Coordinates of C-alpha atoms and ligand atoms in Angstrom, one line a residue:
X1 CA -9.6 71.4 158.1
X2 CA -11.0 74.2 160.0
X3 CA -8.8 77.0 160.0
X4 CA -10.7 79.3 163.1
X5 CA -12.0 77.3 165.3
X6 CA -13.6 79.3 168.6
X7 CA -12.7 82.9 167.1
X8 CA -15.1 85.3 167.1
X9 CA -15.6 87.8 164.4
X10 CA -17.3 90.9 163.5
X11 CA -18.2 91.3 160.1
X12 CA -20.3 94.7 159.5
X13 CA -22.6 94.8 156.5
X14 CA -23.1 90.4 156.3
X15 CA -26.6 90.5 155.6
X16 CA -26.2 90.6 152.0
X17 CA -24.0 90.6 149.1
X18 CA -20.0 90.2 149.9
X19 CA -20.5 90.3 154.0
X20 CA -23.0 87.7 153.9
X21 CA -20.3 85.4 151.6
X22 CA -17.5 86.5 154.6
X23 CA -19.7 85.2 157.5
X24 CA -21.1 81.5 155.9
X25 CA -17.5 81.0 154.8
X26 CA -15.8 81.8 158.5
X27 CA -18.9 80.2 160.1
X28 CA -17.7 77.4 158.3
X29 CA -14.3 77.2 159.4
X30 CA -15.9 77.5 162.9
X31 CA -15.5 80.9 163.3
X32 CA -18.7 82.3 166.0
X33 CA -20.5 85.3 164.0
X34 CA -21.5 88.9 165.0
X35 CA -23.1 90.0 162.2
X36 CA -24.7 93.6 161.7
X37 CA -27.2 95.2 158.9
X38 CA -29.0 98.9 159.0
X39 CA -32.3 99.1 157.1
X40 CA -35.3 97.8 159.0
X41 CA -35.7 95.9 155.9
X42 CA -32.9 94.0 156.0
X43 CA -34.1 92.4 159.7
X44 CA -35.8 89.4 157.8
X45 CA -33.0 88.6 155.6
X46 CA -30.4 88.5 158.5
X47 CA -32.7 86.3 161.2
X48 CA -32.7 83.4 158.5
X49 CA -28.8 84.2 158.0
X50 CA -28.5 83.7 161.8
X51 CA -30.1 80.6 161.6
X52 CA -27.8 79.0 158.6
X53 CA -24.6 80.3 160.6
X54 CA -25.8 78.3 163.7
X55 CA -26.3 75.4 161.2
X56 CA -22.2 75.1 161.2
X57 CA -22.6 74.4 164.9
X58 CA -21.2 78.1 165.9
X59 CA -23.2 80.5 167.5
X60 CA -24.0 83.6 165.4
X61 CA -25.8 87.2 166.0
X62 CA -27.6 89.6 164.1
X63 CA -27.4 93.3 165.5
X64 CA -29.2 95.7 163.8
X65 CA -26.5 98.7 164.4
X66 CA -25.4 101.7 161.9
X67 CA -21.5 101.6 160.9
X68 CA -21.2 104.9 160.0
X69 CA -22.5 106.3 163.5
X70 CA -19.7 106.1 166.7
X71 CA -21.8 105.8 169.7
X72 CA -23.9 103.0 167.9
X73 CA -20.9 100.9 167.2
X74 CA -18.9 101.7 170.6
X75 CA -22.4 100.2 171.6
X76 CA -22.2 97.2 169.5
X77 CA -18.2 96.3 170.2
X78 CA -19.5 96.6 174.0
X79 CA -22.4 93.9 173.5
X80 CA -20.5 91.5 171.3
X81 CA -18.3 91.4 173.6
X82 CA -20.3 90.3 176.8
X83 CA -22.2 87.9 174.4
X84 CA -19.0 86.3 172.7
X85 CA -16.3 87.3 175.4
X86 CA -14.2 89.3 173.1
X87 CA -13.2 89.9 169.5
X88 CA -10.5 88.2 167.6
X89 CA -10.9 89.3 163.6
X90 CA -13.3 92.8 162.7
X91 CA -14.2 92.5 158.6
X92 CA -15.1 96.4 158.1
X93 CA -17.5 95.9 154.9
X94 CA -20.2 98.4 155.7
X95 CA -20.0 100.1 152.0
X96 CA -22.7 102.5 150.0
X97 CA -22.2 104.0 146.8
X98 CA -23.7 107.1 145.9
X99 CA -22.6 107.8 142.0
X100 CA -22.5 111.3 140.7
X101 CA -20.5 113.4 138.4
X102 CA -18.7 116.1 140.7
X103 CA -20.7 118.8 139.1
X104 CA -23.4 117.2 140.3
X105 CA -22.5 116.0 143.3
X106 CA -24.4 117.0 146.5
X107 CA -22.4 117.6 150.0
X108 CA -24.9 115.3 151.7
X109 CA -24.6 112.3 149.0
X110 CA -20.5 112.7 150.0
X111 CA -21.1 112.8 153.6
X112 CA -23.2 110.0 153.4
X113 CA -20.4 107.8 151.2
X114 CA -17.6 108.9 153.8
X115 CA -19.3 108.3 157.0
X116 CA -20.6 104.8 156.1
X117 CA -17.4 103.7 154.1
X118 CA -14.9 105.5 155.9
X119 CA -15.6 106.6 159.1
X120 CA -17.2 103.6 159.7
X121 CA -13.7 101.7 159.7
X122 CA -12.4 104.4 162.5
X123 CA -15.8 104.2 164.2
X124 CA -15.1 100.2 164.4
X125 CA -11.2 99.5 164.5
X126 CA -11.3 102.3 167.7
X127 CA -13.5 99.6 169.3
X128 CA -12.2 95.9 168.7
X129 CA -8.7 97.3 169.5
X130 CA -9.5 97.3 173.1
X131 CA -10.7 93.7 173.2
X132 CA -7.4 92.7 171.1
X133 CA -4.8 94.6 172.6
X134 CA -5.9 92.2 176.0
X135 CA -5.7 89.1 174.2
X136 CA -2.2 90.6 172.8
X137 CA -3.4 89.1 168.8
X138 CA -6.1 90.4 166.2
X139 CA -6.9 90.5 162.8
X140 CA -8.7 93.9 161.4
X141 CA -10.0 93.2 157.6
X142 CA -10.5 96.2 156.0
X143 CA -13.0 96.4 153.0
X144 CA -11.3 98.8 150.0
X145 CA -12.1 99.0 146.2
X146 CA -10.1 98.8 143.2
X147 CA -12.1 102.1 142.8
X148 CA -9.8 103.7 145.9
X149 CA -6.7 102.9 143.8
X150 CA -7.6 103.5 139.9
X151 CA -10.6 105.6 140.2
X152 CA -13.6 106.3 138.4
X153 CA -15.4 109.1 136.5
X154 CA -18.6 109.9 138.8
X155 CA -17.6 108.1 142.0
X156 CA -15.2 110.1 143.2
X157 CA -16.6 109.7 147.0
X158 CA -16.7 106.4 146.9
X159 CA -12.8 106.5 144.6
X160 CA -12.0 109.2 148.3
X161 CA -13.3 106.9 150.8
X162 CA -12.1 103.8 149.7
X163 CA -8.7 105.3 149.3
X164 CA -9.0 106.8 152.7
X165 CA -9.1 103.2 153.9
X166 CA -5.6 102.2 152.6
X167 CA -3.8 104.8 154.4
X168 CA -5.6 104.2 157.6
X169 CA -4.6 100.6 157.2
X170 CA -1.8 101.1 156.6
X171 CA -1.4 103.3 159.8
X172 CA -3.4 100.8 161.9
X173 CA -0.7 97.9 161.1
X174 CA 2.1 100.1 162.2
X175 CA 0.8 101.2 165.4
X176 CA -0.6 98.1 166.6
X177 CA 1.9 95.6 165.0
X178 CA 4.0 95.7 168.3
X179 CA 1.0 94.1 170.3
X180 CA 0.5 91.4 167.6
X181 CA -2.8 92.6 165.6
X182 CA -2.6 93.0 162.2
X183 CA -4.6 95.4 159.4
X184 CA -5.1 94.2 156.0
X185 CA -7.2 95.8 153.4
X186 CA -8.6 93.9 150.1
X187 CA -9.5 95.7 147.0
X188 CA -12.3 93.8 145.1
X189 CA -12.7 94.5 141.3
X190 CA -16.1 93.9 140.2
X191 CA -18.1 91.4 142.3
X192 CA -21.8 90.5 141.7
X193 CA -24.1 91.8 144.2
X194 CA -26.7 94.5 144.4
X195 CA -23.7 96.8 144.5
X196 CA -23.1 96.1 141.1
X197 CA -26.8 94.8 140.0
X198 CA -26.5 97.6 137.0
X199 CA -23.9 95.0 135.1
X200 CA -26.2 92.5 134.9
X201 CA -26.0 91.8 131.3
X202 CA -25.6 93.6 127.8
X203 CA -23.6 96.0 126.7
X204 CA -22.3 98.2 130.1
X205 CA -21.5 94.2 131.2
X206 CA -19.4 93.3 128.2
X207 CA -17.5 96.9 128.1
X208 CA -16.3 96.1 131.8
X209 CA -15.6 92.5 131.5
X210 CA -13.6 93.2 128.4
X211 CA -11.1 95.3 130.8
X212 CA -10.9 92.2 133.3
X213 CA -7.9 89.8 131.8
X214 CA -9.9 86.7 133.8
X215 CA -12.7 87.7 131.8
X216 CA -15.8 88.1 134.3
X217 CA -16.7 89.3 137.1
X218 CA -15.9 88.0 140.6
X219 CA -18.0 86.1 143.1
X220 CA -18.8 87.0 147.3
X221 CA -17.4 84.2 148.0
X222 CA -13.9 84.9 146.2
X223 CA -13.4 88.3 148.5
X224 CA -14.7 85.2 151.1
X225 CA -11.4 82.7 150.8
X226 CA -9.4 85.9 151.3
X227 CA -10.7 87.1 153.4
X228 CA -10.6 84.1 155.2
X229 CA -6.7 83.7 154.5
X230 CA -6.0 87.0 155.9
X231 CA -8.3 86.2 159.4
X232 CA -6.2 82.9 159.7
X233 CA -2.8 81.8 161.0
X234 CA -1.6 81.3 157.2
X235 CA -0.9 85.1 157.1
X236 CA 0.8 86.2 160.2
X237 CA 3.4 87.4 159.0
X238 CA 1.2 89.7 156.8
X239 CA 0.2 93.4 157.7
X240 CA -0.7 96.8 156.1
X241 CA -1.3 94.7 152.7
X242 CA -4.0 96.0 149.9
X243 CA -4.7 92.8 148.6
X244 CA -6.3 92.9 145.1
X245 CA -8.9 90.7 144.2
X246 CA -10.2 91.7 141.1
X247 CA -8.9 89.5 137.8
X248 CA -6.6 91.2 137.0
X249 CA -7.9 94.8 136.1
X250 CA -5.3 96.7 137.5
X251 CA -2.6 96.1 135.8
Ligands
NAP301 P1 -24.3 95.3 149.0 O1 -24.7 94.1 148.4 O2 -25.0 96.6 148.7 O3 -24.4 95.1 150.7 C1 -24.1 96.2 151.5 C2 -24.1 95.7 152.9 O4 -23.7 96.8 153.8 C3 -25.5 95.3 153.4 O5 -25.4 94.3 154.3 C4 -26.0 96.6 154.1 O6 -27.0 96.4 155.1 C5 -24.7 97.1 154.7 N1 -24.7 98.5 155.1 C6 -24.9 99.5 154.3 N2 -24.8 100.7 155.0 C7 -24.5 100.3 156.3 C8 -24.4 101.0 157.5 N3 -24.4 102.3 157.5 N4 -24.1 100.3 158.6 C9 -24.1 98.9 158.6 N5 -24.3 98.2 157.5 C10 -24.5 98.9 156.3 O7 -22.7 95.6 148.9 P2 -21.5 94.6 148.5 O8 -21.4 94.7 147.0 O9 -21.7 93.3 149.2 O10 -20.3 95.4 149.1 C11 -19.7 95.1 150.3 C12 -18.4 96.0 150.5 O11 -17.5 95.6 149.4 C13 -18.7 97.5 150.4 O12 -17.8 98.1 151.3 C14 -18.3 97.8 149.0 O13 -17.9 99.1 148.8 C15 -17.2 96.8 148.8 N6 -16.9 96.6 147.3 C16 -17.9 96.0 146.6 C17 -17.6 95.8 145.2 C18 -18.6 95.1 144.3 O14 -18.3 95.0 143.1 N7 -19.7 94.6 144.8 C19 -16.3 96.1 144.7 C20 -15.4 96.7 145.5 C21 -15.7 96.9 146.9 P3 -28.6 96.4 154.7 O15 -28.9 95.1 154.1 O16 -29.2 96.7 156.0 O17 -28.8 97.6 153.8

């Protein structure tokens, strides 16, 4: 059963890691795909993802456009939405970590982390509102950490941003609840990707996994399914949530 058929979603950051997990799994469930990435880099990576998006029979985009910058996203909103028509569920994932002790801790490594992380979710959510409040329904998808809520020696921009993004969610899903569009965030624990490449294995791997009660660490395509359940009809009666997905390790 496919549980999106002919929405259209923005998912920022889906050329790798978590994002690109988010956009195959709503492609599949017939979701159509605007997709963005930032490093020049990145623009090989995200033509072939186009092309295994359009392989589910939807029609998919990569745009190469910077989260963390308002005038490039206002841009963005503005093109998806004369290429798809409009925008029915925005998956704010753009995320950057820039670790650091505090003493350490350079103003420009924090105004990086909170412009790309947090800002970014302003810079976007201001945008797909307009497109949603016409259709009278949306679904905004916030991505948090478990970092935002327990903290963690030496990211404490990335602990401040991600935190940031549960309040505004929280804000979002009370103004706009009224015209039928609904903010969720999620809070991944540990997920492989190149986020998180330095748990690969040995000891720093074993330390961590022995705080997780499930044991290991979790998959792009387990933020995917809820992500997924939160863009769908099965939670509509769901708003302002922090949904932790994460084995376990906050408790
Ligand atoms: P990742 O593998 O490093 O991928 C990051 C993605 O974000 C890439 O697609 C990257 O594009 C994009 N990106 C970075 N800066 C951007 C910007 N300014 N504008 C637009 N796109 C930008 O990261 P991930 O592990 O998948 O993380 C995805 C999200 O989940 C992040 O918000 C992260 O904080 C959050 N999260 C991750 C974990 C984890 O354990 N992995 C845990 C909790 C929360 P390029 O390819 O062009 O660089």
């Amino acid at each position: 059963m496919k549980l999106l058929n002919n929405k259209v979603a923005i998912v920022t950051g889906g050329s790798r890691g978590i994002g690109e997990a988010i956009a195959l799994k709503l492609a599949e469930h017939g979701a159509n795909i605007a997709f963005t990435y930032v490093s020049d880099g990145s623009a090989a990576k995200a033509a072939a993802l186009e092309e295994k998006l359009k392989a589910f029979g939807v029609k998919a985009k990569a745009y190469q456009s910077n989260a963390g910058d308002f005038a490039q996203c206002e841009a963005l909103v503005n093109d998806v939405v004369k290429e798809f028509g409009t925008v029915d569920i925005c998956i704010n994932n753009a995320g950057i970590s820039k670790d650091n002790l505090l003493l350490r801790l350079t103003s420009e490594q924090w105004d990086d982390v909170i412009n790309t992380n947090l800002k970014s979710v302003y810079n976007m959510t201001k945008q797909v509102i307009r497109p949603m409040m016409k259709a009278k329904s949306g679904s905004i998808i916030n991505m948090s950490s478990i970092i935002g809520i327990i903290g963690n020696a030496g990211q404490s921009s990335y602990a401040a941003s991600k935190a940031g993004i549960i309040g505004f969610t929280k804000s979002i899903a009370k103004e706009l609840g009224s015209r039928n569009i609904r903010c969720n965030a999620i809070a991944p624990g540990f997920i492989e990707t190149d986020m998180t490449g330095y748990l690969k294995e040995g000891d720093t791997a074993d330390k961590y996994k022995a705080d997780i009660p499930l044991g290991r660490f979790g998959s792009g395509e387990n933020i995917a399914d809820t992500v997924l359940f939160l863009a769908c009809d099965w939670s509509s009666y769901i708003t302002g949530q922090t949904l932790s997905v994460c084995g376990g390790l906050n408790m």
